[in-house]
mmCIF file of C-alpha atoms in Angstrom:
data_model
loop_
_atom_site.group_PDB
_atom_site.id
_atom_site.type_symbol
_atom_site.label_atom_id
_atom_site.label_comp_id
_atom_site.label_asym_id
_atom_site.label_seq_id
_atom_site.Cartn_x
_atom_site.Cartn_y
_atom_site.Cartn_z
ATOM 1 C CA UNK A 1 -44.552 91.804 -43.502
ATOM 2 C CA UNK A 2 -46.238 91.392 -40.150
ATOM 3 C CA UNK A 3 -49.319 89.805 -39.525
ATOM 4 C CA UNK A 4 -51.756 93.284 -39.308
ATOM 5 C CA UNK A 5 -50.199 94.145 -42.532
ATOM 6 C CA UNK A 6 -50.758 90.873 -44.459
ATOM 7 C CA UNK A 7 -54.235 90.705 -43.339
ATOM 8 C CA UNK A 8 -55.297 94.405 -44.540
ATOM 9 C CA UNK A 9 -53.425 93.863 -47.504
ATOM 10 C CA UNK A 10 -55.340 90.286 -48.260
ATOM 11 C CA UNK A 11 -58.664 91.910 -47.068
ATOM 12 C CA UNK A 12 -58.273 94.807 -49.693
ATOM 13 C CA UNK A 13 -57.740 92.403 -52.563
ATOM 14 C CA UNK A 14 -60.463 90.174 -51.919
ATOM 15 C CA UNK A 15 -62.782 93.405 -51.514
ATOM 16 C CA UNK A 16 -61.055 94.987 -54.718
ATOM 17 C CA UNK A 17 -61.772 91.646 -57.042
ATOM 18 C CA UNK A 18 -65.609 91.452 -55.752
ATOM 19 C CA UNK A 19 -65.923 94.826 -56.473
ATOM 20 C CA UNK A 20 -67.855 95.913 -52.980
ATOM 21 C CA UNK A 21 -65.290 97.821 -51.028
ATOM 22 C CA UNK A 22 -66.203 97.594 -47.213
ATOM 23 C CA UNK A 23 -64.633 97.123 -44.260
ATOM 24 C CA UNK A 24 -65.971 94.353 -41.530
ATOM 25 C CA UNK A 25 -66.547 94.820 -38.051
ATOM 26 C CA UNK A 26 -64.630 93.077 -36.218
ATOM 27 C CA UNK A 27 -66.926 90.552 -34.646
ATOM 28 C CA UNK A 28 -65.450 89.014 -30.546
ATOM 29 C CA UNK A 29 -63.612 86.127 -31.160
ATOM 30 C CA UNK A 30 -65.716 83.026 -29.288
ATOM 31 C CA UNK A 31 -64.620 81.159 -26.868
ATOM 32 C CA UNK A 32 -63.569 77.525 -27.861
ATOM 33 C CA UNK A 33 -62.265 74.674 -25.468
ATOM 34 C CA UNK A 34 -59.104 73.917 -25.837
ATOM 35 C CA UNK A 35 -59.121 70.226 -28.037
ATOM 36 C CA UNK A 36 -56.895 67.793 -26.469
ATOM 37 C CA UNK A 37 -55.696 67.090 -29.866
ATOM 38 C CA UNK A 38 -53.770 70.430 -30.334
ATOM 39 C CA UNK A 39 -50.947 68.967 -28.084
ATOM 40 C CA UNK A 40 -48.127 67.971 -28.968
ATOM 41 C CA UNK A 41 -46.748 65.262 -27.131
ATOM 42 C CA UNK A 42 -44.274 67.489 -25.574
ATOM 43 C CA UNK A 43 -46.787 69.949 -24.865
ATOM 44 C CA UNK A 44 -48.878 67.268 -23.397
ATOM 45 C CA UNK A 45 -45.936 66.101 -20.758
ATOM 46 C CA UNK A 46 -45.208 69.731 -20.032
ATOM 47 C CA UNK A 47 -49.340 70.537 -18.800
ATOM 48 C CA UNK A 48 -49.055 67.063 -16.954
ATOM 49 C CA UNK A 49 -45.994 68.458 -15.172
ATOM 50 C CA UNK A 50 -47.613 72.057 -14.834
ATOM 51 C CA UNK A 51 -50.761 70.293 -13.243
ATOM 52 C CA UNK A 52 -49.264 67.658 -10.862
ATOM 53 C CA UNK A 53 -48.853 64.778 -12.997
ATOM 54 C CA UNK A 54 -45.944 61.996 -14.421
ATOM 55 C CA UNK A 55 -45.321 63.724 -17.618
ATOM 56 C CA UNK A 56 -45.163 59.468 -19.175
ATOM 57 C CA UNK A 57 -49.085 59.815 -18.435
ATOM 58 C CA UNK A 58 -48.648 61.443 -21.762
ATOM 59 C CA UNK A 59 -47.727 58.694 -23.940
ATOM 60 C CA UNK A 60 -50.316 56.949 -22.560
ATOM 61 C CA UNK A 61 -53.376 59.195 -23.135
ATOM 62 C CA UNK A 62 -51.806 59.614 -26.858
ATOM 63 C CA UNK A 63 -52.129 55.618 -27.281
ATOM 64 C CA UNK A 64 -55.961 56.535 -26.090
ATOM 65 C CA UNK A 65 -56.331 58.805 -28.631
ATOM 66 C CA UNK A 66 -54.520 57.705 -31.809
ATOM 67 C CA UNK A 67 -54.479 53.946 -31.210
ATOM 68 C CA UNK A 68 -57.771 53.278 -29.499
ATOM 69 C CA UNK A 69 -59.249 56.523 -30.549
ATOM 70 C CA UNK A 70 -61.530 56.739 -27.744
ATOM 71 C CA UNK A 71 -64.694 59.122 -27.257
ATOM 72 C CA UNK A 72 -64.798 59.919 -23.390
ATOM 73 C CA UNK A 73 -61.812 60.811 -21.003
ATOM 74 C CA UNK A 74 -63.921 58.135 -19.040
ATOM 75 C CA UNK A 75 -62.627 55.409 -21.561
ATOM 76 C CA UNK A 76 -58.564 56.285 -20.350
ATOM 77 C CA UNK A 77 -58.943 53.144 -17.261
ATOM 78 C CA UNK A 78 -55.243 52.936 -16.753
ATOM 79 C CA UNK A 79 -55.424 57.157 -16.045
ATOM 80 C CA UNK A 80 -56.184 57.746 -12.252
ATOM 81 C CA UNK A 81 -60.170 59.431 -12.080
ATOM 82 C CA UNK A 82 -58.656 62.856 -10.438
ATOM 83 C CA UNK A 83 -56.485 63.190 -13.758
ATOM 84 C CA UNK A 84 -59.374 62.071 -16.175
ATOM 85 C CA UNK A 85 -61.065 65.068 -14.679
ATOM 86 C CA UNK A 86 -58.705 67.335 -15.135
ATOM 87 C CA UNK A 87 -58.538 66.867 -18.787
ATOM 88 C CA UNK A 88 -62.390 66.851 -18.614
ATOM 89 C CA UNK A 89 -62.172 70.100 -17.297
ATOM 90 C CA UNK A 90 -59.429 71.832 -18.991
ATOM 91 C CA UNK A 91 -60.004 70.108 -23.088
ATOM 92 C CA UNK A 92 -62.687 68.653 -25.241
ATOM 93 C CA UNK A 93 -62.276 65.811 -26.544
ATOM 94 C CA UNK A 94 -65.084 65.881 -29.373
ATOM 95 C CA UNK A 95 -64.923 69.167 -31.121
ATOM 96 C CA UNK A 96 -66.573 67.852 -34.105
ATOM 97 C CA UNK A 97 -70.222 66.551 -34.699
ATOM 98 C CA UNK A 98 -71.046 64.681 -38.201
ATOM 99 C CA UNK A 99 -73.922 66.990 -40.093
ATOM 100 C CA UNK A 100 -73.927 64.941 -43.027
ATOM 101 C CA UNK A 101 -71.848 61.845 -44.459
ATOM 102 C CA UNK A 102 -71.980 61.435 -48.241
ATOM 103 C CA UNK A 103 -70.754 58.156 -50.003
ATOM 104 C CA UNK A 104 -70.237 58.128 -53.782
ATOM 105 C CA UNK A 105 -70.387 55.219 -55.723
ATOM 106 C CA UNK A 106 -66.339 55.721 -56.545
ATOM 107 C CA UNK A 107 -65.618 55.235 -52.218
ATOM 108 C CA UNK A 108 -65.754 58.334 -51.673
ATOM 109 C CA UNK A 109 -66.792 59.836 -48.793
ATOM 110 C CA UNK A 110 -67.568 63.529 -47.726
ATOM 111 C CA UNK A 111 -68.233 64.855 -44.123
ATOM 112 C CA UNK A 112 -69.891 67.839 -43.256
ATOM 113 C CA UNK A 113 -68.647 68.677 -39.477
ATOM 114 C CA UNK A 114 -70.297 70.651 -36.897
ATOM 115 C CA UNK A 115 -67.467 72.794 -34.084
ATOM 116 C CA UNK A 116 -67.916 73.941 -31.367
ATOM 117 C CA UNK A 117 -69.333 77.461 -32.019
ATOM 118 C CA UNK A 118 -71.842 76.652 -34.560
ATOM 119 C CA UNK A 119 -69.801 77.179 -38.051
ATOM 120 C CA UNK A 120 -69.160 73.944 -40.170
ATOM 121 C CA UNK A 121 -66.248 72.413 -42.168
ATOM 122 C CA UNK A 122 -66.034 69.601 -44.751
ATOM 123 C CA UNK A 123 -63.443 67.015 -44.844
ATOM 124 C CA UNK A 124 -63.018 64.234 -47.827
ATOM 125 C CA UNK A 125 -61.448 60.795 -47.916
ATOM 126 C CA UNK A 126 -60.306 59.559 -51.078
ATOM 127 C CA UNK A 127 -59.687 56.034 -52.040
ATOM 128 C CA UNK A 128 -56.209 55.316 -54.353
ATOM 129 C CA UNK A 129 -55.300 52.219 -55.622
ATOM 130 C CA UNK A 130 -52.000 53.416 -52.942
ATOM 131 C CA UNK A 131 -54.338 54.074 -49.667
ATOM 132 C CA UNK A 132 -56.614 55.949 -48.196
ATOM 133 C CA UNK A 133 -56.267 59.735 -48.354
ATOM 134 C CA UNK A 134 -57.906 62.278 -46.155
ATOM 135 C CA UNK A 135 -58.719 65.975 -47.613
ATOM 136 C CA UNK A 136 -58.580 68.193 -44.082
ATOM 137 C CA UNK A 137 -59.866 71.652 -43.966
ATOM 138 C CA UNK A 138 -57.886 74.766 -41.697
ATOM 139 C CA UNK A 139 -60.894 77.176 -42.199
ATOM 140 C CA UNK A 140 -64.077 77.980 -41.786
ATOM 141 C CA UNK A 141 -64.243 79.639 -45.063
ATOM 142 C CA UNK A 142 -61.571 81.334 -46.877
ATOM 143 C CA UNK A 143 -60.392 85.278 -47.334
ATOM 144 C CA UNK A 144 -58.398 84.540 -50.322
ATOM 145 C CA UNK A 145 -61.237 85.098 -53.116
ATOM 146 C CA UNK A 146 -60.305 82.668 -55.943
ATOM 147 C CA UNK A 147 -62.959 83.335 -58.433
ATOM 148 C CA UNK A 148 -63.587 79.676 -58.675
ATOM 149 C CA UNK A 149 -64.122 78.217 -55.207
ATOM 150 C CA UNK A 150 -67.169 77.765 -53.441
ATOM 151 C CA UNK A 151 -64.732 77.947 -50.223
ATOM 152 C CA UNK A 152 -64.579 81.565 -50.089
ATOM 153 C CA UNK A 153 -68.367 82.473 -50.169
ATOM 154 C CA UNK A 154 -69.082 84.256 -47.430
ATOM 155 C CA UNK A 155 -65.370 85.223 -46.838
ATOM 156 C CA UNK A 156 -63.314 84.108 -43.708
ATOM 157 C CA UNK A 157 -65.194 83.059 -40.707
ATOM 158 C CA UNK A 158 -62.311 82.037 -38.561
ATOM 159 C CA UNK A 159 -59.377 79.727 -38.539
ATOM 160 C CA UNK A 160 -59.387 76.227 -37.021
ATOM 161 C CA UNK A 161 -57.717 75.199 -34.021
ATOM 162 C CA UNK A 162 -54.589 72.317 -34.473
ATOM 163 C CA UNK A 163 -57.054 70.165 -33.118
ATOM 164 C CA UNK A 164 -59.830 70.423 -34.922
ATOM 165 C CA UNK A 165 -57.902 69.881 -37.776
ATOM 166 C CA UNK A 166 -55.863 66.822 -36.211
ATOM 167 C CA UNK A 167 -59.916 65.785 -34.878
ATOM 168 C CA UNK A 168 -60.807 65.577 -39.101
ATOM 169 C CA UNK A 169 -58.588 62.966 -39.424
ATOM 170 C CA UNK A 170 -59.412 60.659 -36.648
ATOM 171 C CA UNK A 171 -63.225 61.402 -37.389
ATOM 172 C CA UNK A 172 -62.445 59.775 -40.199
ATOM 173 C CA UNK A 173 -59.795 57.120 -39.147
ATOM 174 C CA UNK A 174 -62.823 55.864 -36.358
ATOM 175 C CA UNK A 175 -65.469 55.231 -39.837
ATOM 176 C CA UNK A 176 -62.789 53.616 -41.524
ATOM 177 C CA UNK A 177 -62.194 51.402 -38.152
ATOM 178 C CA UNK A 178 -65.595 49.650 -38.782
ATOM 179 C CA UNK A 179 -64.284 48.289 -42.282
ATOM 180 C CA UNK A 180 -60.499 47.858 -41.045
ATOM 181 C CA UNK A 181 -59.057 50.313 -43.061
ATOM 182 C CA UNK A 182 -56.254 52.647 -42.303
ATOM 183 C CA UNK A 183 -56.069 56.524 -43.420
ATOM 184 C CA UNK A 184 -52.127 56.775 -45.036
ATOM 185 C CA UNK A 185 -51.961 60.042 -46.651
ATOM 186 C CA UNK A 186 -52.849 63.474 -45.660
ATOM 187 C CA UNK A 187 -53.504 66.520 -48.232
ATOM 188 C CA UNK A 188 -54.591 69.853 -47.046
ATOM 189 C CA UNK A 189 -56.320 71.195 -49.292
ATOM 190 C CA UNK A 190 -59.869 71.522 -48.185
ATOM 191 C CA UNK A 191 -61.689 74.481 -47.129
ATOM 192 C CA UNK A 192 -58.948 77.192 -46.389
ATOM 193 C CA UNK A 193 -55.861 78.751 -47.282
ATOM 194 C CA UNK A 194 -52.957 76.850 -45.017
ATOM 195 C CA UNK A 195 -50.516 78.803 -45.026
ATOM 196 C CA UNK A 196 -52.764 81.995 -43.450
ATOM 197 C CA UNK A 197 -53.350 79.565 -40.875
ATOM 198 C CA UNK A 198 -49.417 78.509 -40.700
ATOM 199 C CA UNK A 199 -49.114 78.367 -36.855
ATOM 200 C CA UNK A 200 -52.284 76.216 -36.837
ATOM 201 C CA UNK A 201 -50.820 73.780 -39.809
ATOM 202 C CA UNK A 202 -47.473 73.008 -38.437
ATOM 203 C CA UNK A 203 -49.185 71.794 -35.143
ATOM 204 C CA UNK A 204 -51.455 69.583 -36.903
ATOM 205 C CA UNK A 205 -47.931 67.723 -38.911
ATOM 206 C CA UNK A 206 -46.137 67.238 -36.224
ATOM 207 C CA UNK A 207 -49.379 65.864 -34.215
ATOM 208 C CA UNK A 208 -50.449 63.466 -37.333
ATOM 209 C CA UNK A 209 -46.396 62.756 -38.229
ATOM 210 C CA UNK A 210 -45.992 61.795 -34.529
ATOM 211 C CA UNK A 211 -44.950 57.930 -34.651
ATOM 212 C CA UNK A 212 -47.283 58.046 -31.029
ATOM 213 C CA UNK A 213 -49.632 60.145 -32.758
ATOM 214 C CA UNK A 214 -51.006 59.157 -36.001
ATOM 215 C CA UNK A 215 -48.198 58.313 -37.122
ATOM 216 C CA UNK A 216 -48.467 59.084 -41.302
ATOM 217 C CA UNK A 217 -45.027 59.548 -42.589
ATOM 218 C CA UNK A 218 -44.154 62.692 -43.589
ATOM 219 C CA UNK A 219 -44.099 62.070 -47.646
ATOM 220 C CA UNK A 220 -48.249 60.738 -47.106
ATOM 221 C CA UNK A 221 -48.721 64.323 -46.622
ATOM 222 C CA UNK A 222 -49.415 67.262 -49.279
ATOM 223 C CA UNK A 223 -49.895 70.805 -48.319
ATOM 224 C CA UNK A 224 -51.108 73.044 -50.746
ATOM 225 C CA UNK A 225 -51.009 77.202 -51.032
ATOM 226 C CA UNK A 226 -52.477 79.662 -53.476
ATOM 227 C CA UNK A 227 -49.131 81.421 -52.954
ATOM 228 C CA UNK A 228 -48.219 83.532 -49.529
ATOM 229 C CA UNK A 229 -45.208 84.216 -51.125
ATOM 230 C CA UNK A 230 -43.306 84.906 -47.594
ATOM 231 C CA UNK A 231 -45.063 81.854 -45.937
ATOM 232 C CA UNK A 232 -43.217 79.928 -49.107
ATOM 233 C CA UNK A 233 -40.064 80.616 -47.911
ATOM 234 C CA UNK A 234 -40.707 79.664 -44.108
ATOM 235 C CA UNK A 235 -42.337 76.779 -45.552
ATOM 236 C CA UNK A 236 -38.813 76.131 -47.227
ATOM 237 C CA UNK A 237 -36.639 76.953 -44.035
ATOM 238 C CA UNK A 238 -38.512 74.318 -42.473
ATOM 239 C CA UNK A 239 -36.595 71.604 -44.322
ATOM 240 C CA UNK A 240 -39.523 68.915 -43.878
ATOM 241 C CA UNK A 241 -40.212 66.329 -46.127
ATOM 242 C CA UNK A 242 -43.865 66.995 -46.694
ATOM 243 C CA UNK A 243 -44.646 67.255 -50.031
ATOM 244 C CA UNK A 244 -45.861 70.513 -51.182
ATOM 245 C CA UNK A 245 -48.162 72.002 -54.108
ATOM 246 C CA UNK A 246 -48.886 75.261 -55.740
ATOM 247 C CA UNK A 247 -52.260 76.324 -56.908
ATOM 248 C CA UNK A 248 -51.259 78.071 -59.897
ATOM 249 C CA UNK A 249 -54.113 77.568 -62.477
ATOM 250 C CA UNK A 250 -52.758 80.298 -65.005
ATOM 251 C CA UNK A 251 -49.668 80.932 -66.749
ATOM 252 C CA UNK A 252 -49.449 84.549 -66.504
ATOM 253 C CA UNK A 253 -50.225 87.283 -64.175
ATOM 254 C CA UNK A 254 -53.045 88.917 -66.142
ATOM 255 C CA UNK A 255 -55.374 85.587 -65.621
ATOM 256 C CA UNK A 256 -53.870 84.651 -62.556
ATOM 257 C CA UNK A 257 -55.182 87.765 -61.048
ATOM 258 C CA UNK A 258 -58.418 87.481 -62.329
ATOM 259 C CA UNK A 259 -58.817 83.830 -61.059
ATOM 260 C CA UNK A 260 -57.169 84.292 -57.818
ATOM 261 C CA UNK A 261 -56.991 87.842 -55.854
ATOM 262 C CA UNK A 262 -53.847 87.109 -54.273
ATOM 263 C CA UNK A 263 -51.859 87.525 -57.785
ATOM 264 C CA UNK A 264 -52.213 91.324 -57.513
ATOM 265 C CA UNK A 265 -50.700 90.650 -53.165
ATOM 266 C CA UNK A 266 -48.046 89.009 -54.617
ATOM 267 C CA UNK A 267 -46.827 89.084 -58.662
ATOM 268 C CA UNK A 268 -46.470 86.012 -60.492
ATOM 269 C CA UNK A 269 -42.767 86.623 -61.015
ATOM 270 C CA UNK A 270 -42.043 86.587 -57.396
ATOM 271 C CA UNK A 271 -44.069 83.686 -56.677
ATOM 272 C CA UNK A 272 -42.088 81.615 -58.781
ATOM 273 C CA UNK A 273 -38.859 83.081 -57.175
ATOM 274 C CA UNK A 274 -40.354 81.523 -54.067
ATOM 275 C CA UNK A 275 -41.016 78.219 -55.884
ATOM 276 C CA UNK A 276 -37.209 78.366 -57.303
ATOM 277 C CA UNK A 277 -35.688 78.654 -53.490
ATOM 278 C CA UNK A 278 -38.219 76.044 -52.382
ATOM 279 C CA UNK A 279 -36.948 73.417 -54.560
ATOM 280 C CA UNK A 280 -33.341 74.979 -53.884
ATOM 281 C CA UNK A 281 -33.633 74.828 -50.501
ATOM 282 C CA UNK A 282 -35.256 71.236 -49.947
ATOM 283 C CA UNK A 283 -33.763 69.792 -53.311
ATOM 284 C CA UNK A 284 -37.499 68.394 -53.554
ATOM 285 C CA UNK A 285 -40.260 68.795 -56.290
ATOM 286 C CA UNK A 286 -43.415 71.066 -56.332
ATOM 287 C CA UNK A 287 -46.554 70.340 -57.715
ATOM 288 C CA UNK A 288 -48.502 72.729 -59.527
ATOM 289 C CA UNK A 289 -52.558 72.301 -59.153
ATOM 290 C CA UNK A 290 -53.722 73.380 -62.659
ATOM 291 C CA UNK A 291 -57.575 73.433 -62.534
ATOM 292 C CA UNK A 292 -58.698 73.665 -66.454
ATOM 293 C CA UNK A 293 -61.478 75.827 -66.467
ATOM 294 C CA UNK A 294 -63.666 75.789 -70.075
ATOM 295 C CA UNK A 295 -62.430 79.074 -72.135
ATOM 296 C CA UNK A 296 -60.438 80.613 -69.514
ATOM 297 C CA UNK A 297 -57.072 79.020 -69.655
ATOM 298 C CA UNK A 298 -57.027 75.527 -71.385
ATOM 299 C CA UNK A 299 -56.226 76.075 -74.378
ATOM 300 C CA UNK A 300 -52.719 74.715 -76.414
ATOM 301 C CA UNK A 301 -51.393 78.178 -76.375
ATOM 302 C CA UNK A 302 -52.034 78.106 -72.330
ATOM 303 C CA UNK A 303 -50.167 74.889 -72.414
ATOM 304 C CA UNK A 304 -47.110 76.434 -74.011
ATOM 305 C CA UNK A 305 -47.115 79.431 -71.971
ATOM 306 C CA UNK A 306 -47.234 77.490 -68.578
ATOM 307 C CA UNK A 307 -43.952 74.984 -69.878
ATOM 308 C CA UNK A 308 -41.973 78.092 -70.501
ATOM 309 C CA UNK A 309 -43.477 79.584 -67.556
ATOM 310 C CA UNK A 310 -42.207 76.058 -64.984
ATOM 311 C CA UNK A 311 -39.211 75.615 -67.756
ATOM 312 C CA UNK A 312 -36.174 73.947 -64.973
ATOM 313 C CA UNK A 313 -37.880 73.927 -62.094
ATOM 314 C CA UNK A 314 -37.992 70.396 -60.630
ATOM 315 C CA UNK A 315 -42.180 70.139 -60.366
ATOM 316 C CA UNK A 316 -44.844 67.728 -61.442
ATOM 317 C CA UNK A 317 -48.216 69.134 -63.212
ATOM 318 C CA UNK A 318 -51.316 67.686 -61.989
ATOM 319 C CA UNK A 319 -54.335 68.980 -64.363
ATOM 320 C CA UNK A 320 -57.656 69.256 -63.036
ATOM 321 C CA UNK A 321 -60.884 68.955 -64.309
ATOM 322 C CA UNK A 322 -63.029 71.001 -62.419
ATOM 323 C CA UNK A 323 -66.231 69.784 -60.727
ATOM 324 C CA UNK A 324 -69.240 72.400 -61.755
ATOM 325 C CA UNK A 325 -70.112 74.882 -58.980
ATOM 326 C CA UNK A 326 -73.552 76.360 -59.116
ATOM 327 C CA UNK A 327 -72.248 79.449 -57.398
ATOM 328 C CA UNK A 328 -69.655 79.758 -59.956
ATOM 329 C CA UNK A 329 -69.576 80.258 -63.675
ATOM 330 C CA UNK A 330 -66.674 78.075 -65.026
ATOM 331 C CA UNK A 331 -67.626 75.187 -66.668
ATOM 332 C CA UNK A 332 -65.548 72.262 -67.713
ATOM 333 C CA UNK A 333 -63.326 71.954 -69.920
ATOM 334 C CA UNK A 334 -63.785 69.369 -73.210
ATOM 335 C CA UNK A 335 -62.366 65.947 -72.813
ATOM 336 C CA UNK A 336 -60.283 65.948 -75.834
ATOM 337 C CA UNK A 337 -58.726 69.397 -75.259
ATOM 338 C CA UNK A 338 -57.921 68.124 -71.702
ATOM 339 C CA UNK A 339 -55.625 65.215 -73.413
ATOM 340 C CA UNK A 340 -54.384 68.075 -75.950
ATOM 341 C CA UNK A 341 -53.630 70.229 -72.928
ATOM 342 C CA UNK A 342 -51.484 67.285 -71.387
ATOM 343 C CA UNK A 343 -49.931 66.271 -74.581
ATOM 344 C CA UNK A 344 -48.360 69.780 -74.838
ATOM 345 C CA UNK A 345 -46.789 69.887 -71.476
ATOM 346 C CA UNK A 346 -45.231 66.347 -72.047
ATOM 347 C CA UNK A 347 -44.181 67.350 -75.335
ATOM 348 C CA UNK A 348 -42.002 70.003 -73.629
ATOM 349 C CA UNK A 349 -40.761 67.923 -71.519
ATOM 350 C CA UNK A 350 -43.087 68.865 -68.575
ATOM 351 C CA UNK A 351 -44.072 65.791 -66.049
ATOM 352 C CA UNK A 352 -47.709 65.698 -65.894
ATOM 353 C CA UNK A 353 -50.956 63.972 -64.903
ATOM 354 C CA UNK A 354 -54.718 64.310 -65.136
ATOM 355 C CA UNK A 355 -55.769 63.814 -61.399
ATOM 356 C CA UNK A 356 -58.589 61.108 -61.236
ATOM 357 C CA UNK A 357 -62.104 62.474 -60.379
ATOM 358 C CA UNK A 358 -63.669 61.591 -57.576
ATOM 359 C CA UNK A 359 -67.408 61.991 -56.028
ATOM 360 C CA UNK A 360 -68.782 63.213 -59.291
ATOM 361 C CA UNK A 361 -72.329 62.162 -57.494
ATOM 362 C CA UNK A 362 -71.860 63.922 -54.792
ATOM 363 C CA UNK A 363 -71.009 67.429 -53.981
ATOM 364 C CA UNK A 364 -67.521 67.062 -54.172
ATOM 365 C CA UNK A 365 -66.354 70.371 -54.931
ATOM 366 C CA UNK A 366 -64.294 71.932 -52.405
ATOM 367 C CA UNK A 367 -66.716 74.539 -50.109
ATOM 368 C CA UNK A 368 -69.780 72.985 -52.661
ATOM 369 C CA UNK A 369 -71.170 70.506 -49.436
ATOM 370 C CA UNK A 370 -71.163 73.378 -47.122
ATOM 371 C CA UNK A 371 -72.499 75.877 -49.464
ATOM 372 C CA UNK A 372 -75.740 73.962 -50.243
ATOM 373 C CA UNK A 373 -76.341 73.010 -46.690
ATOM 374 C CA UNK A 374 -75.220 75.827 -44.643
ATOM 375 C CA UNK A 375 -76.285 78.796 -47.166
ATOM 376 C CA UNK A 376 -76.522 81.192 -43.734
ATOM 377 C CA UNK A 377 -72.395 80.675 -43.701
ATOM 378 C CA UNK A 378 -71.656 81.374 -46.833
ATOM 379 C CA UNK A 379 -73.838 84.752 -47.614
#
């Protein structure tokens, strides 16, 4: 399917499940600067070349950026002051401006960025008892409708730039310098659907998996998709080592579809065709992202349906309580049928866990920070 195609065909689903068929101008796409952290390393010594320069000038403005982290092209002294202004000129270095920093009592911390053009983006770190983990965004907003998101209020405003996703994570990685801490895993699975910003997303691993980059090894890293079924298979052919997670959040089409749009794109059956030459392909595990949503699908019968449903694939169930969104109706589901819930799956032999809450006091929802504070974006 090419890419004209896939985004008609998304558009019409999310218009179809809100029930207010319309068609969107197509608004001029602004002009960003370039952010020096969309290049790759080789991409980096191949510009140097193109402009004059020793392409090993790139190594060393990566160890500016990823182990100094500077803020200014100014701060690169062992860089000659004609090159500094070339990059000046051609890439900005700050594409991201903090709007608002919130710290829950659990560690947590949640940014609210400002780009370049005005939109915003949130991006979470999570303290584990294993490291540091840093929730990145690839979005402003999302197209893809899920019925339980505050992400996709107000639609799809753009997608990110490599950079301004690789920029989310050393935003964070320079507040986490003041208490000597280190970021060590990556998930994306903030504001967004990844894989309809694939191009984007593979950039931004091989930039953070870069031993001169970032340098987080490749199975710190989760990427998560509401299911572009053909995306799923590049995704495969890829043969990385990233670890990789499904938001499925129902066991069969009929309330997949009405919790996500893109079941009625692409059919629950061939989804987990995908999921079967995934784990094929790689020989690695998915992860399914069940969110348990009070009345909807969390009951023991649910729980029975989704282990015949996952029945010999190699996967891992992590079962979510979801955070209240105002904007939203779901509420949460009981404590006790959360533990009958998980008692089912491991009953049939299904490897699960309840993921651990975190910024309860704050708005930690995914899309919920940017919703309260940026209302005009999400309208």
């Amino acid at each position: 399917m090419d890419e004209n195609k896939f985004n008609e065909r998304i558009q019409d689903l999310v218009e179809e499940a809100e029930q207010k068929p319309r068609r969107r101008e197509k608004k001029e796409k602004p002009q960003l600067k370039e952010s020096i952290y969309s290049l790759r390393l080789d991409q980096l010594q191949q510009w140097l070349k193109d402009n004059g320069e020793k392409a090993f000038r790139a190594t060393q403005i990566y160890e500016w950026l990823y182990e100094k982290r500077v803020k200014t092209f100014d701060e690169m002294s062992n860089l000659s002051k004609s090159l500094r202004e070339k990059l000046e000129a051609n890439f900005a270095l700050t594409t991201l401006s903090t709007i608002i920093k919130q710290e829950s009592k659990d560690g947590t911390i949640k940014f609210l960025f400002q780009l370049q053009d005005g939109y915003s983006i949130e991006t979470v770190l999570m303290r584990h008892d294993y490291g540091n983990s840093v929730c990145v965004t690839t979005q402003v907003g999302c197209r893809i409708g899920c019925t339980f998101c505050a992400s996709t209020l107000g639609g799809l405003k753009r997608h990110l730039l490599a950079g301004e996703i690789v920029e989310q994570v050393v935003k964070v990685q320079q507040a986490l310098d003041e208490v000597n801490e280190r970021v060590s895993h990556i998930v994306i699975m903030g504001i967004g659907e990844p894989f309809d910003n694939y191009d984007a997303m593979m950039n931004f691993l091989k930039v953070i998996n870069d031993d001169k980059g970032l340098n987080i090894g490749a199975r710190h890293i989760t990427v998560s998709t509401s299911g572009i079924v053909p995306k799923i298979y590049q995704f495969a052919d890829e043969q990385l080592q990233i670890n990789f997670a499904l938001s499925l959040h129902a066991p069969n089409q009929e309330l997949r579809q009405k919790l996500m749009p893109i079941a009625r794109a692409y059919k629950l059956e061939e989804l987990m065709e995908a999921i079967r030459y995934y784990t094929n392909k790689t020989g690695r595990r998915v992860s399914f992202e069940y969110g348990l949503f009070g009345g909807e699908n969390d009951s023991v019968e649910h729980a029975e349906e989704l282990s015949k449903l996952i029945k010999g694939i190699k996967c891992h169930v992590n079962l979510i309580p979801v955070n209240y969104v105002p904007e939203r109706d779901y509420v949460r589901t009981p404590r006790n049928q959360i533990f009958a819930f998980e008692k089912t799956l491991k009953k049939n032999g299904i490897n699960v866990t309840i993921r651990r809450e975190h910024g309860s006091d704050i708005d930690a929802a995914c899309g919920q920070l940017r919703a309260k504070e940026r209302a005009q974006e999400t309208r």
